């Protein structure tokens, strides 16, 4: 069993920055492979923000357009999302997601954190 604990988020003005963190923990030995961030705005479907593999290969949603950066610390089983130049349309609940082949635990979600960008 893998547990994801998120931190960060909050309220920021347009053009501001926020950093999200997500740490994977377990009572078992884990080997987190892909980690990612998704978001869901009211009335909309959950969408991919960014993903990163264990070797650092990254992908981003089209709407990111160079504003966000995903990174990870494998030793800490932690993934980060640095969000710059935030826009009101970035307002959503952001969720961390991870796969762990060692425990055969896939598609685990964090608790979600609210990001609100005021205009």
mmCIF file of C-alpha atoms in Angstrom:
data_model
loop_
_atom_site.group_PDB
_atom_site.id
_atom_site.type_symbol
_atom_site.label_atom_id
_atom_site.label_comp_id
_atom_site.label_asym_id
_atom_site.label_seq_id
_atom_site.Cartn_x
_atom_site.Cartn_y
_atom_site.Cartn_z
ATOM 1 C CA UNK A 1 0.000 0.000 0.000
ATOM 2 C CA UNK A 2 1.304 3.432 -0.947
ATOM 3 C CA UNK A 3 0.140 6.672 0.613
ATOM 4 C CA UNK A 4 0.615 10.068 -1.036
ATOM 5 C CA UNK A 5 0.782 13.182 1.120
ATOM 6 C CA UNK A 6 0.474 16.536 -0.629
ATOM 7 C CA UNK A 7 1.483 19.972 0.586
ATOM 8 C CA UNK A 8 1.481 23.452 -0.845
ATOM 9 C CA UNK A 9 -1.235 25.240 -2.747
ATOM 10 C CA UNK A 10 -3.403 28.091 -1.577
ATOM 11 C CA UNK A 11 -4.468 31.498 -2.849
ATOM 12 C CA UNK A 12 -2.329 33.595 -5.159
ATOM 13 C CA UNK A 13 -2.857 36.555 -7.447
ATOM 14 C CA UNK A 14 -2.627 36.373 -11.220
ATOM 15 C CA UNK A 15 0.994 36.127 -12.284
ATOM 16 C CA UNK A 16 2.063 34.677 -8.969
ATOM 17 C CA UNK A 17 3.776 31.394 -8.159
ATOM 18 C CA UNK A 18 3.087 28.345 -6.050
ATOM 19 C CA UNK A 19 4.920 25.128 -5.357
ATOM 20 C CA UNK A 20 3.242 21.811 -4.691
ATOM 21 C CA UNK A 21 4.900 18.801 -3.114
ATOM 22 C CA UNK A 22 3.849 15.191 -2.865
ATOM 23 C CA UNK A 23 5.633 12.458 -0.922
ATOM 24 C CA UNK A 24 4.993 8.741 -1.261
ATOM 25 C CA UNK A 25 5.241 6.580 1.836
ATOM 26 C CA UNK A 26 4.583 2.962 2.636
ATOM 27 C CA UNK A 27 5.249 0.338 5.251
ATOM 28 C CA UNK A 28 6.758 -1.746 2.460
ATOM 29 C CA UNK A 29 9.762 -1.208 0.235
ATOM 30 C CA UNK A 30 8.635 0.923 -2.675
ATOM 31 C CA UNK A 31 10.100 1.844 -6.052
ATOM 32 C CA UNK A 32 7.897 4.616 -7.378
ATOM 33 C CA UNK A 33 7.982 4.764 -11.147
ATOM 34 C CA UNK A 34 5.826 7.435 -12.761
ATOM 35 C CA UNK A 35 4.601 10.351 -10.667
ATOM 36 C CA UNK A 36 2.343 13.100 -11.862
ATOM 37 C CA UNK A 37 0.058 15.980 -11.145
ATOM 38 C CA UNK A 38 -3.532 16.269 -12.297
ATOM 39 C CA UNK A 39 -6.107 18.944 -11.697
ATOM 40 C CA UNK A 40 -9.859 19.199 -11.644
ATOM 41 C CA UNK A 41 -11.810 22.417 -11.839
ATOM 42 C CA UNK A 42 -15.495 22.601 -10.875
ATOM 43 C CA UNK A 43 -17.662 21.084 -13.572
ATOM 44 C CA UNK A 44 -14.681 19.842 -15.558
ATOM 45 C CA UNK A 45 -12.946 16.520 -15.974
ATOM 46 C CA UNK A 46 -9.668 15.753 -14.256
ATOM 47 C CA UNK A 47 -6.759 16.523 -16.580
ATOM 48 C CA UNK A 48 -3.052 15.846 -16.652
ATOM 49 C CA UNK A 49 -0.858 18.762 -15.632
ATOM 50 C CA UNK A 50 2.531 17.087 -15.719
ATOM 51 C CA UNK A 51 4.152 13.703 -15.328
ATOM 52 C CA UNK A 52 7.673 12.476 -14.681
ATOM 53 C CA UNK A 53 9.227 9.029 -14.841
ATOM 54 C CA UNK A 54 11.839 7.618 -12.490
ATOM 55 C CA UNK A 55 14.574 8.545 -14.971
ATOM 56 C CA UNK A 56 13.329 12.091 -15.343
ATOM 57 C CA UNK A 57 11.373 12.001 -18.575
ATOM 58 C CA UNK A 58 8.719 14.694 -18.372
ATOM 59 C CA UNK A 59 5.489 15.508 -20.125
ATOM 60 C CA UNK A 60 3.096 18.397 -19.697
ATOM 61 C CA UNK A 61 -0.448 19.300 -20.528
ATOM 62 C CA UNK A 62 -0.745 21.603 -23.528
ATOM 63 C CA UNK A 63 -2.050 24.437 -21.368
ATOM 64 C CA UNK A 64 1.164 24.570 -19.291
ATOM 65 C CA UNK A 65 3.149 26.248 -22.069
ATOM 66 C CA UNK A 66 6.383 26.595 -20.140
ATOM 67 C CA UNK A 67 4.816 28.013 -16.991
ATOM 68 C CA UNK A 68 5.065 24.913 -14.799
ATOM 69 C CA UNK A 69 7.993 22.642 -13.999
ATOM 70 C CA UNK A 70 7.748 19.144 -12.589
ATOM 71 C CA UNK A 71 10.683 17.614 -10.740
ATOM 72 C CA UNK A 72 11.316 14.800 -8.319
ATOM 73 C CA UNK A 73 13.685 13.618 -5.634
ATOM 74 C CA UNK A 74 13.854 9.850 -5.942
ATOM 75 C CA UNK A 75 15.660 9.447 -2.632
ATOM 76 C CA UNK A 76 12.723 11.124 -0.904
ATOM 77 C CA UNK A 77 10.015 9.642 -3.141
ATOM 78 C CA UNK A 78 8.827 13.193 -3.614
ATOM 79 C CA UNK A 79 7.527 15.009 -6.661
ATOM 80 C CA UNK A 80 7.251 18.781 -6.970
ATOM 81 C CA UNK A 81 5.295 21.103 -9.207
ATOM 82 C CA UNK A 82 6.570 24.647 -9.524
ATOM 83 C CA UNK A 83 3.846 26.817 -10.996
ATOM 84 C CA UNK A 84 4.710 30.279 -12.292
ATOM 85 C CA UNK A 85 2.717 32.909 -14.164
ATOM 86 C CA UNK A 86 -0.485 31.545 -12.716
ATOM 87 C CA UNK A 87 -3.781 32.466 -14.319
ATOM 88 C CA UNK A 88 -7.341 32.397 -12.956
ATOM 89 C CA UNK A 89 -8.045 29.432 -15.237
ATOM 90 C CA UNK A 90 -5.441 27.454 -13.287
ATOM 91 C CA UNK A 91 -7.808 27.472 -10.330
ATOM 92 C CA UNK A 92 -8.575 23.856 -9.466
ATOM 93 C CA UNK A 93 -7.951 21.062 -7.016
ATOM 94 C CA UNK A 94 -4.574 19.556 -7.811
ATOM 95 C CA UNK A 95 -3.968 15.850 -7.226
ATOM 96 C CA UNK A 96 -0.754 13.885 -7.054
ATOM 97 C CA UNK A 97 -0.643 10.451 -8.675
ATOM 98 C CA UNK A 98 1.896 7.655 -8.542
ATOM 99 C CA UNK A 99 2.598 4.094 -9.625
ATOM 100 C CA UNK A 100 4.660 1.641 -7.606
ATOM 101 C CA UNK A 101 5.602 -1.610 -9.337
ATOM 102 C CA UNK A 102 7.319 -2.991 -6.212
ATOM 103 C CA UNK A 103 4.043 -3.180 -4.298
ATOM 104 C CA UNK A 104 1.959 -3.557 -7.465
ATOM 105 C CA UNK A 105 0.110 -0.404 -6.436
ATOM 106 C CA UNK A 106 -0.903 1.672 -9.407
ATOM 107 C CA UNK A 107 -2.837 4.875 -9.908
ATOM 108 C CA UNK A 108 -2.661 5.998 -6.278
ATOM 109 C CA UNK A 109 -4.039 9.475 -5.633
ATOM 110 C CA UNK A 110 -3.122 12.105 -3.103
ATOM 111 C CA UNK A 111 -5.731 13.911 -1.031
ATOM 112 C CA UNK A 112 -5.873 16.923 -3.327
ATOM 113 C CA UNK A 113 -4.966 20.523 -2.643
ATOM 114 C CA UNK A 114 -6.826 23.651 -3.670
ATOM 115 C CA UNK A 115 -5.089 26.203 -5.861
ATOM 116 C CA UNK A 116 -6.969 29.453 -6.319
ATOM 117 C CA UNK A 117 -5.729 32.227 -8.579
ATOM 118 C CA UNK A 118 -7.461 35.553 -8.143
ATOM 119 C CA UNK A 119 -7.765 38.067 -10.957
#
